[in-house]
Tab-separated table of C-alpha atoms in Angstrom:
chain	number	residue	atom	x	y	z
A	294	UNK	CA	-43.033	-36.198	14.528
A	295	UNK	CA	-44.514	-32.484	13.459
A	296	UNK	CA	-42.726	-31.358	15.313
A	297	UNK	CA	-39.628	-33.000	14.272
A	298	UNK	CA	-39.885	-32.677	11.076
A	299	UNK	CA	-39.983	-29.135	11.247
A	300	UNK	CA	-36.863	-28.695	13.274
A	301	UNK	CA	-34.947	-31.179	11.079
A	302	UNK	CA	-36.259	-28.306	7.568
A	303	UNK	CA	-34.948	-25.633	9.508
A	304	UNK	CA	-32.221	-27.536	10.078
A	305	UNK	CA	-32.164	-28.468	6.679
A	306	UNK	CA	-31.943	-24.924	5.293
A	307	UNK	CA	-29.437	-23.809	7.631
A	308	UNK	CA	-27.035	-25.649	6.258
A	309	UNK	CA	-27.606	-25.342	2.754
A	310	UNK	CA	-28.264	-21.548	3.610
A	311	UNK	CA	-24.403	-22.133	5.555
A	312	UNK	CA	-22.950	-23.214	2.688
A	313	UNK	CA	-21.676	-20.756	0.857
A	314	UNK	CA	-17.883	-20.366	-1.501
A	315	UNK	CA	-16.656	-16.496	-1.954
A	316	UNK	CA	-14.416	-16.420	-4.396
A	317	UNK	CA	-10.980	-14.343	-3.610
A	318	UNK	CA	-8.852	-11.808	-5.999
A	319	UNK	CA	-5.513	-11.365	-4.850
A	320	UNK	CA	-1.984	-10.936	-5.997
A	321	UNK	CA	-0.062	-11.870	-3.653
A	322	UNK	CA	3.291	-13.561	-3.554
A	323	UNK	CA	6.042	-15.064	-1.429
A	324	UNK	CA	5.835	-14.905	3.005
A	325	UNK	CA	2.398	-12.312	2.154
A	326	UNK	CA	1.100	-14.755	-0.193
A	327	UNK	CA	1.410	-17.687	2.619
A	328	UNK	CA	0.005	-15.652	4.944
A	329	UNK	CA	-3.135	-14.772	2.755
A	330	UNK	CA	-2.875	-19.591	2.215
A	331	UNK	CA	-2.859	-19.714	6.268
A	332	UNK	CA	-5.761	-17.190	7.175
A	333	UNK	CA	-8.160	-18.334	4.872
A	334	UNK	CA	-7.251	-22.723	5.883
A	335	UNK	CA	-8.039	-20.819	9.803
A	336	UNK	CA	-11.079	-19.409	8.834
A	337	UNK	CA	-12.246	-22.183	7.197
A	338	UNK	CA	-11.423	-24.684	10.461
A	339	UNK	CA	-13.304	-21.688	12.375
A	340	UNK	CA	-16.405	-20.860	9.991
A	341	UNK	CA	-17.339	-24.736	8.441
A	342	UNK	CA	-19.934	-24.310	5.780
A	343	UNK	CA	-17.493	-21.259	3.898
A	344	UNK	CA	-15.214	-21.636	1.454
A	345	UNK	CA	-12.889	-19.098	0.064
A	346	UNK	CA	-11.597	-19.519	-3.240
A	347	UNK	CA	-8.169	-18.244	-4.333
A	348	UNK	CA	-7.480	-16.874	-7.119
A	349	UNK	CA	-4.019	-15.615	-7.943
A	350	UNK	CA	-3.927	-12.610	-10.429
A	351	UNK	CA	-0.976	-10.776	-11.232
A	352	UNK	CA	-1.400	-7.058	-9.834
A	353	UNK	CA	-0.213	-5.570	-13.414
A	354	UNK	CA	-3.137	-6.487	-13.927
A	355	UNK	CA	-5.725	-6.728	-11.716
A	356	UNK	CA	-7.564	-4.124	-10.862
A	357	UNK	CA	-8.092	-4.165	-15.157
A	358	UNK	CA	-8.966	-7.617	-15.010
A	359	UNK	CA	-11.611	-6.673	-12.398
A	360	UNK	CA	-12.645	-3.201	-13.637
A	361	UNK	CA	-13.695	-5.518	-16.561
A	362	UNK	CA	-15.695	-8.758	-14.560
A	363	UNK	CA	-17.774	-7.116	-12.385
A	364	UNK	CA	-18.915	-4.163	-15.199
A	365	UNK	CA	-20.194	-7.120	-16.456
A	366	UNK	CA	-22.014	-8.207	-12.986
A	367	UNK	CA	-19.061	-11.069	-13.235
A	368	UNK	CA	-15.765	-11.640	-11.775
A	369	UNK	CA	-14.983	-12.751	-7.966
A	370	UNK	CA	-17.137	-12.422	-4.301
A	371	UNK	CA	-13.519	-10.378	-3.574
A	372	UNK	CA	-11.020	-8.705	-4.228
A	373	UNK	CA	-7.574	-7.675	-1.274
A	374	UNK	CA	-6.644	-3.835	-3.102
A	375	UNK	CA	-5.188	-1.156	-1.527
A	376	UNK	CA	-7.530	1.573	-0.717
A	377	UNK	CA	-6.762	4.669	-3.088
A	378	UNK	CA	-8.911	2.479	-5.458
A	379	UNK	CA	-12.244	3.289	-3.632
A	380	UNK	CA	-12.689	6.861	-5.831
A	381	UNK	CA	-12.233	4.965	-8.976
A	382	UNK	CA	-14.353	2.047	-7.887
A	383	UNK	CA	-16.967	4.032	-6.595
A	384	UNK	CA	-18.739	5.943	-9.382
A	385	UNK	CA	-17.725	2.814	-11.472
A	386	UNK	CA	-20.298	0.735	-9.461
A	387	UNK	CA	-18.580	-2.433	-8.877
A	388	UNK	CA	-18.160	-2.360	-4.927
A	389	UNK	CA	-20.762	-2.586	-3.261
A	390	UNK	CA	-21.229	-0.405	-0.247
A	391	UNK	CA	-21.128	-2.197	2.837
A	392	UNK	CA	-22.159	0.322	5.955
A	393	UNK	CA	-24.859	-1.059	6.630
A	394	UNK	CA	-23.549	-4.294	7.740
A	395	UNK	CA	-20.617	-3.713	9.626
A	396	UNK	CA	-21.744	-4.034	13.500
A	397	UNK	CA	-19.936	-3.137	16.724
A	398	UNK	CA	-17.747	-6.115	16.857
A	399	UNK	CA	-16.299	-5.780	13.462
A	400	UNK	CA	-16.610	-1.762	14.013
A	401	UNK	CA	-14.709	-1.944	17.100
A	402	UNK	CA	-11.284	-4.520	15.326
A	403	UNK	CA	-10.144	-1.775	13.065
A	404	UNK	CA	-8.522	0.949	14.079
A	405	UNK	CA	-11.039	4.707	13.092
A	406	UNK	CA	-8.102	5.731	10.719
A	407	UNK	CA	-8.046	2.469	8.960
A	408	UNK	CA	-11.843	2.232	8.195
A	409	UNK	CA	-11.310	5.945	7.462
A	410	UNK	CA	-8.788	4.780	4.675
A	411	UNK	CA	-11.837	3.346	3.161
A	412	UNK	CA	-14.466	5.842	4.007
A	413	UNK	CA	-16.081	7.822	0.560
A	414	UNK	CA	-19.036	9.857	0.520
A	415	UNK	CA	-19.666	9.002	3.430
A	416	UNK	CA	-19.620	5.503	3.229
A	417	UNK	CA	-17.150	2.753	3.874
A	418	UNK	CA	-16.053	1.050	0.618
A	419	UNK	CA	-13.907	-2.171	2.053
A	420	UNK	CA	-12.861	-3.922	5.362
A	421	UNK	CA	-9.256	-2.869	6.055
A	422	UNK	CA	-6.880	-5.878	6.587
A	423	UNK	CA	-3.756	-4.188	6.984
A	424	UNK	CA	-1.874	-0.613	7.482
A	425	UNK	CA	0.943	0.199	4.578
A	426	UNK	CA	3.792	2.385	3.833
A	427	UNK	CA	7.340	2.828	3.102
A	428	UNK	CA	10.556	3.388	5.428
A	429	UNK	CA	14.691	2.630	5.711
A	430	UNK	CA	16.163	-0.735	5.169
A	431	UNK	CA	20.164	-1.775	5.630
A	432	UNK	CA	22.451	-4.077	6.269
A	433	UNK	CA	23.799	-4.062	9.533
A	434	UNK	CA	27.354	-5.896	7.662
A	435	UNK	CA	27.907	-3.022	5.425
A	436	UNK	CA	26.042	-0.504	8.011
A	437	UNK	CA	26.472	-0.896	11.336
A	438	UNK	CA	23.435	2.091	12.475
A	439	UNK	CA	20.880	3.648	11.009
A	440	UNK	CA	22.183	7.093	8.895
A	441	UNK	CA	19.824	9.532	10.355
A	442	UNK	CA	20.184	11.750	7.844
A	443	UNK	CA	20.308	11.835	4.174
A	444	UNK	CA	24.188	13.254	4.330
A	445	UNK	CA	24.986	10.307	5.436
A	446	UNK	CA	23.617	7.965	3.657
A	447	UNK	CA	24.923	9.428	0.814
A	448	UNK	CA	28.008	10.306	2.465
A	449	UNK	CA	27.643	6.277	3.632
A	450	UNK	CA	28.258	5.306	-0.174
A	451	UNK	CA	30.750	6.836	-1.343
A	452	UNK	CA	33.362	5.047	1.708
A	453	UNK	CA	31.788	1.716	1.039
A	454	UNK	CA	32.152	2.076	-2.998
A	455	UNK	CA	36.083	2.217	-2.106
A	456	UNK	CA	35.308	-1.137	-0.965
A	457	UNK	CA	33.239	-2.639	-4.293
A	458	UNK	CA	29.889	-2.556	-2.841
A	459	UNK	CA	26.622	0.036	-4.129
A	460	UNK	CA	25.599	1.792	-0.756
A	461	UNK	CA	22.257	3.351	-1.855
A	462	UNK	CA	19.608	1.953	-4.629
A	463	UNK	CA	17.442	4.796	-4.871
A	464	UNK	CA	14.019	4.135	-5.835
A	465	UNK	CA	13.434	6.952	-7.565
A	466	UNK	CA	9.468	6.449	-8.824
A	467	UNK	CA	6.430	8.175	-8.244
A	468	UNK	CA	5.203	6.470	-5.826
A	469	UNK	CA	8.126	5.267	-3.346
A	470	UNK	CA	9.513	8.630	-4.065
A	471	UNK	CA	5.908	11.208	-3.280
A	472	UNK	CA	7.203	11.316	0.459
A	473	UNK	CA	10.350	13.117	0.127
A	474	UNK	CA	8.144	15.551	-2.193
A	475	UNK	CA	6.231	16.648	1.095
A	476	UNK	CA	8.957	16.600	3.669
A	477	UNK	CA	9.833	19.613	1.025
A	478	UNK	CA	6.701	21.050	1.713
A	479	UNK	CA	4.846	20.237	-1.114
A	480	UNK	CA	0.967	18.654	-1.277
A	481	UNK	CA	-0.216	16.410	-4.332
A	482	UNK	CA	-4.009	18.118	-3.895
A	483	UNK	CA	-6.025	20.224	-2.574
A	484	UNK	CA	-9.633	19.715	-0.439
A	485	UNK	CA	-10.893	20.150	-3.569
A	486	UNK	CA	-9.016	17.983	-5.842
A	487	UNK	CA	-7.477	20.254	-7.824
A	488	UNK	CA	-3.441	19.972	-8.134
A	489	UNK	CA	-1.633	21.883	-5.588
A	490	UNK	CA	1.373	23.177	-6.803
A	491	UNK	CA	0.212	25.939	-9.611
A	492	UNK	CA	2.933	27.751	-11.398
A	493	UNK	CA	3.716	31.000	-8.276
A	494	UNK	CA	2.475	30.027	-5.202
A	495	UNK	CA	4.341	27.921	-2.503
A	496	UNK	CA	3.301	24.601	-3.857
A	497	UNK	CA	5.560	25.294	-6.979
A	498	UNK	CA	8.369	25.717	-5.467
A	499	UNK	CA	7.941	22.673	-3.115
A	500	UNK	CA	7.994	20.805	-6.196
A	501	UNK	CA	10.946	22.473	-7.710
A	502	UNK	CA	13.120	21.573	-5.191
A	503	UNK	CA	11.214	17.379	-5.411
A	504	UNK	CA	12.544	17.315	-9.116
A	505	UNK	CA	16.041	19.181	-8.340
A	506	UNK	CA	16.329	16.297	-5.589
A	507	UNK	CA	15.551	13.640	-8.241
A	508	UNK	CA	18.418	15.578	-10.462
A	509	UNK	CA	20.752	15.805	-7.870
A	510	UNK	CA	20.396	12.805	-7.110
A	511	UNK	CA	20.432	11.018	-10.223
A	512	UNK	CA	23.881	13.100	-11.230
A	513	UNK	CA	25.488	11.445	-8.111
A	514	UNK	CA	24.841	8.193	-9.509
A	515	UNK	CA	26.517	8.294	-12.781
A	516	UNK	CA	29.476	8.369	-10.643
A	517	UNK	CA	31.207	4.944	-9.353
A	518	UNK	CA	32.699	7.123	-6.858
A	519	UNK	CA	29.632	7.988	-5.492
A	520	UNK	CA	28.631	4.268	-4.416
A	521	UNK	CA	24.465	4.804	-5.754
A	522	UNK	CA	22.825	3.311	-8.184
A	523	UNK	CA	19.007	4.763	-9.873
A	524	UNK	CA	17.333	0.997	-9.608
A	525	UNK	CA	13.579	0.699	-9.797
A	526	UNK	CA	13.577	-1.898	-8.742
A	527	UNK	CA	11.102	-3.756	-5.568
A	528	UNK	CA	12.341	-6.098	-3.627
A	529	UNK	CA	16.375	-4.896	-4.942
A	530	UNK	CA	18.106	-8.196	-6.254
A	531	UNK	CA	20.999	-6.592	-5.364
A	532	UNK	CA	20.421	-5.963	-1.121
A	533	UNK	CA	19.117	-9.285	-1.318
A	534	UNK	CA	22.275	-10.932	-1.986
A	535	UNK	CA	24.301	-8.283	-0.195
A	536	UNK	CA	25.615	-6.262	-2.521
A	537	UNK	CA	23.699	-3.302	-1.618
A	538	UNK	CA	23.526	-1.843	1.622
A	539	UNK	CA	20.430	0.285	1.084
A	540	UNK	CA	17.538	0.672	0.232
A	541	UNK	CA	14.177	2.040	1.260
A	542	UNK	CA	10.824	0.437	0.196
A	543	UNK	CA	7.933	-1.209	1.293
A	544	UNK	CA	6.371	-3.402	4.057
A	545	UNK	CA	5.258	-5.747	1.701
A	546	UNK	CA	9.189	-6.612	1.556
A	547	UNK	CA	10.197	-7.042	5.319
A	548	UNK	CA	9.486	-10.620	5.405
A	549	UNK	CA	11.311	-11.127	2.695
A	550	UNK	CA	14.030	-9.212	3.858
A	551	UNK	CA	13.968	-10.198	6.927
A	552	UNK	CA	14.265	-14.036	4.976
A	553	UNK	CA	17.054	-12.529	3.027
A	554	UNK	CA	19.289	-11.420	5.372
A	555	UNK	CA	18.443	-12.337	8.837
A	556	UNK	CA	20.378	-10.129	11.714
A	557	UNK	CA	21.864	-8.310	9.170
A	558	UNK	CA	19.062	-6.658	8.592
A	559	UNK	CA	18.666	-3.132	10.114
A	560	UNK	CA	14.781	-1.339	9.243
A	561	UNK	CA	14.764	2.444	10.996
A	562	UNK	CA	12.747	5.831	10.389
A	563	UNK	CA	13.185	7.907	7.081
A	564	UNK	CA	15.837	9.653	7.136
A	565	UNK	CA	15.505	12.852	7.042
A	566	UNK	CA	16.876	15.674	4.599
A	567	UNK	CA	19.047	18.230	5.672
A	568	UNK	CA	15.818	20.082	5.757
A	569	UNK	CA	14.882	18.389	9.340
A	570	UNK	CA	12.225	16.660	8.091
A	571	UNK	CA	11.262	13.443	7.700
A	572	UNK	CA	10.516	12.207	4.202
A	573	UNK	CA	7.019	11.909	4.783
A	574	UNK	CA	6.452	8.903	2.617
A	575	UNK	CA	2.500	8.227	1.721
A	576	UNK	CA	0.177	5.618	4.129
A	577	UNK	CA	-1.908	3.565	3.061
A	578	UNK	CA	-4.035	0.569	3.635
A	579	UNK	CA	-4.934	-2.502	2.081
A	580	UNK	CA	-8.090	-4.620	2.861
A	581	UNK	CA	-11.118	-6.223	0.146
A	582	UNK	CA	-13.650	-6.017	-1.455
A	583	UNK	CA	-16.946	-6.880	-2.214
A	584	UNK	CA	-18.197	-7.090	-5.528
A	585	UNK	CA	-21.015	-5.567	-6.314
A	586	UNK	CA	-23.285	-7.557	-7.266
A	587	UNK	CA	-23.584	-8.681	-3.291
A	588	UNK	CA	-26.009	-6.702	-2.859
A	589	UNK	CA	-28.956	-8.946	-4.080
A	590	UNK	CA	-27.626	-11.676	-2.110
A	591	UNK	CA	-27.800	-11.421	0.964
A	592	UNK	CA	-25.787	-14.915	2.141
A	593	UNK	CA	-23.070	-14.199	0.962
A	594	UNK	CA	-22.865	-10.750	1.688
A	595	UNK	CA	-23.017	-12.320	4.771
A	596	UNK	CA	-20.364	-14.583	4.488
A	597	UNK	CA	-18.097	-11.588	3.124
A	598	UNK	CA	-19.063	-10.267	6.993
A	599	UNK	CA	-18.121	-12.224	8.685
A	600	UNK	CA	-14.937	-13.407	6.524
A	601	UNK	CA	-13.821	-9.216	7.526
A	602	UNK	CA	-14.444	-9.907	11.257
A	603	UNK	CA	-11.699	-13.129	10.881
A	604	UNK	CA	-9.282	-11.045	9.253
A	605	UNK	CA	-9.654	-8.272	11.138
A	606	UNK	CA	-9.385	-10.273	14.831
A	607	UNK	CA	-6.119	-11.104	16.976
A	608	UNK	CA	-5.791	-14.478	15.543
A	609	UNK	CA	-6.188	-13.767	11.843
A	610	UNK	CA	-3.796	-10.101	12.177
A	611	UNK	CA	-1.350	-12.204	14.533
A	612	UNK	CA	-1.051	-14.969	11.378
A	613	UNK	CA	-0.217	-11.317	8.437
A	614	UNK	CA	2.110	-9.883	11.229
A	615	UNK	CA	3.922	-12.810	12.173
A	616	UNK	CA	3.261	-15.067	9.273
A	617	UNK	CA	3.098	-11.583	5.902
A	618	UNK	CA	5.290	-9.188	8.026
A	619	UNK	CA	1.973	-7.512	7.734
A	620	UNK	CA	0.868	-4.490	10.189
A	621	UNK	CA	-1.872	-4.934	11.655
A	622	UNK	CA	-5.203	-2.628	11.822
A	623	UNK	CA	-6.609	-3.863	14.505
A	624	UNK	CA	-5.029	-1.679	18.146
A	625	UNK	CA	-5.578	-5.262	20.169
A	626	UNK	CA	-2.393	-7.401	18.649
A	627	UNK	CA	0.931	-6.678	19.953
A	628	UNK	CA	3.583	-6.435	17.202
A	629	UNK	CA	6.904	-8.639	19.103
A	630	UNK	CA	9.415	-7.688	15.970
A	631	UNK	CA	10.405	-4.572	16.431
A	632	UNK	CA	11.297	-4.541	12.419
A	633	UNK	CA	7.184	-4.077	12.281
A	634	UNK	CA	6.614	-1.413	15.637
A	635	UNK	CA	9.631	1.022	12.947
A	636	UNK	CA	7.000	0.414	10.271
A	637	UNK	CA	4.110	1.388	12.746
A	638	UNK	CA	5.708	4.800	13.433
A	639	UNK	CA	6.834	5.710	10.641
A	640	UNK	CA	3.042	4.987	9.538
A	641	UNK	CA	2.466	7.856	11.825
A	642	UNK	CA	4.937	10.191	10.427
A	643	UNK	CA	3.378	9.504	7.066
A	644	UNK	CA	0.797	11.006	4.113
A	645	UNK	CA	-2.297	9.569	4.037
A	646	UNK	CA	-2.547	8.229	0.374
A	647	UNK	CA	-5.629	10.077	-1.174
A	648	UNK	CA	-8.632	7.947	-2.570
A	649	UNK	CA	-10.188	10.000	-4.919
A	650	UNK	CA	-10.774	9.719	-8.416
A	651	UNK	CA	-8.076	12.978	-9.294
A	652	UNK	CA	-4.678	10.528	-7.308
A	653	UNK	CA	-5.234	9.227	-11.221
A	654	UNK	CA	-3.478	11.745	-13.015
A	655	UNK	CA	-0.593	11.953	-10.801
A	656	UNK	CA	0.939	9.201	-12.168
A	657	UNK	CA	2.187	9.258	-15.286
A	658	UNK	CA	3.445	13.597	-15.672
A	659	UNK	CA	4.749	12.676	-12.931
A	660	UNK	CA	7.251	9.921	-13.194
A	661	UNK	CA	7.593	11.548	-16.925
A	662	UNK	CA	8.782	14.725	-14.840
A	663	UNK	CA	11.143	12.733	-12.894
A	664	UNK	CA	12.702	11.004	-15.624
A	665	UNK	CA	12.844	14.762	-17.467
A	666	UNK	CA	15.270	16.125	-15.443
A	667	UNK	CA	17.344	13.026	-14.754
A	668	UNK	CA	18.366	11.521	-17.310
A	669	UNK	CA	16.746	13.776	-19.924
A	670	UNK	CA	18.402	16.719	-17.493
A	671	UNK	CA	15.986	19.538	-18.118
A	672	UNK	CA	15.006	22.528	-15.985
A	673	UNK	CA	12.885	20.989	-13.245
A	674	UNK	CA	11.327	24.284	-12.480
A	675	UNK	CA	10.375	23.715	-16.178
A	676	UNK	CA	9.380	20.054	-15.964
A	677	UNK	CA	7.269	20.857	-13.148
A	678	UNK	CA	5.144	23.237	-14.790
A	679	UNK	CA	4.664	20.662	-17.727
A	680	UNK	CA	3.732	17.787	-15.179
A	681	UNK	CA	1.056	20.655	-14.034
A	682	UNK	CA	-0.459	21.551	-16.778
A	683	UNK	CA	-1.005	18.041	-18.485
A	684	UNK	CA	-1.928	16.967	-13.786
A	685	UNK	CA	-4.332	20.956	-14.255
A	686	UNK	CA	-6.074	19.439	-17.033
A	687	UNK	CA	-6.555	15.969	-16.446
A	688	UNK	CA	-8.425	17.284	-13.251
A	689	UNK	CA	-10.289	18.933	-14.695
A	690	UNK	CA	-11.841	16.307	-17.007
A	691	UNK	CA	-11.661	13.792	-14.535
A	692	UNK	CA	-14.399	16.747	-12.361
A	693	UNK	CA	-16.503	18.003	-15.473
A	694	UNK	CA	-16.825	13.796	-15.602
């Protein structure tokens, strides 16, 4: 009959529309990589009309590759990356705003903080997937109880050195160590995106104190009896194999460390500095961005939102937490792992990672400043001033454009 024919045509049309493939670029490895694959399998089982084709892209090159591809109107349909890329990618027009396609159901699955990390210039530019921060790891075979102060960390390291064990591998990179600056009273940017440590201001004094801290740690590490080494490896191989007792690092290595150390792994919030402040390490989120080309593809955008609904659901978030060691952005997910609970506490003590484009001005000069006061032996005040001048000029250039 005509009615049967019409129904068949409608069903055929829906079926054709629902066969969508989303290409995802990611840099996930180890436990996080396995969790992502498990989420894709579960999503495809629940959404038979949508396929997710995952493509691994190394973390060192994925950003440049995406910028080049999406800028040419090509590349993946979606990419998982940190929230701070918003401020660089949005002005380039390579990601699609999703404010208008997020329904109440999806919005309710993510904390306001989570959505906030992907909000820029009044629009939402990504679907949050996991919260990220750093915390303190220790091997209970050498350090039975979590050190509460940084002075204790230094003391324990010297004691362990006498037993031939490295006490602390100190992460001296700017990303890892910026939390020490914030807890010494410093900041990176003012509300208008300008550098917050102009010479002659309290912000400058805090930056000098931060660089002095780096110099002190470097000088300690020159003495084998201190039990301290400077080592930016992440994850730290010595900690994984039991030759290093303490490190501080990101939640992205939690599942791997749990696998390596088993019941000997201890996780705590950061030991307090001499001023009593806990280092307010960077708190950031990671999530899925839609390539700008999806704005003109209704079927793919609808599939992207369904993907977002699944990865932020209790099921998706539970897989991420239990298999990948990831920190949920859905408040309804109960975290049974006490180690994840510690990261949740450290996250609340953290400093939100800026998603402003001006942030890009800091990496090179701050890395150079840390190197200058470390093996360069430069005066921290001179290094702070040099960094300020470079960063201020770079920010002026960014804001001028």
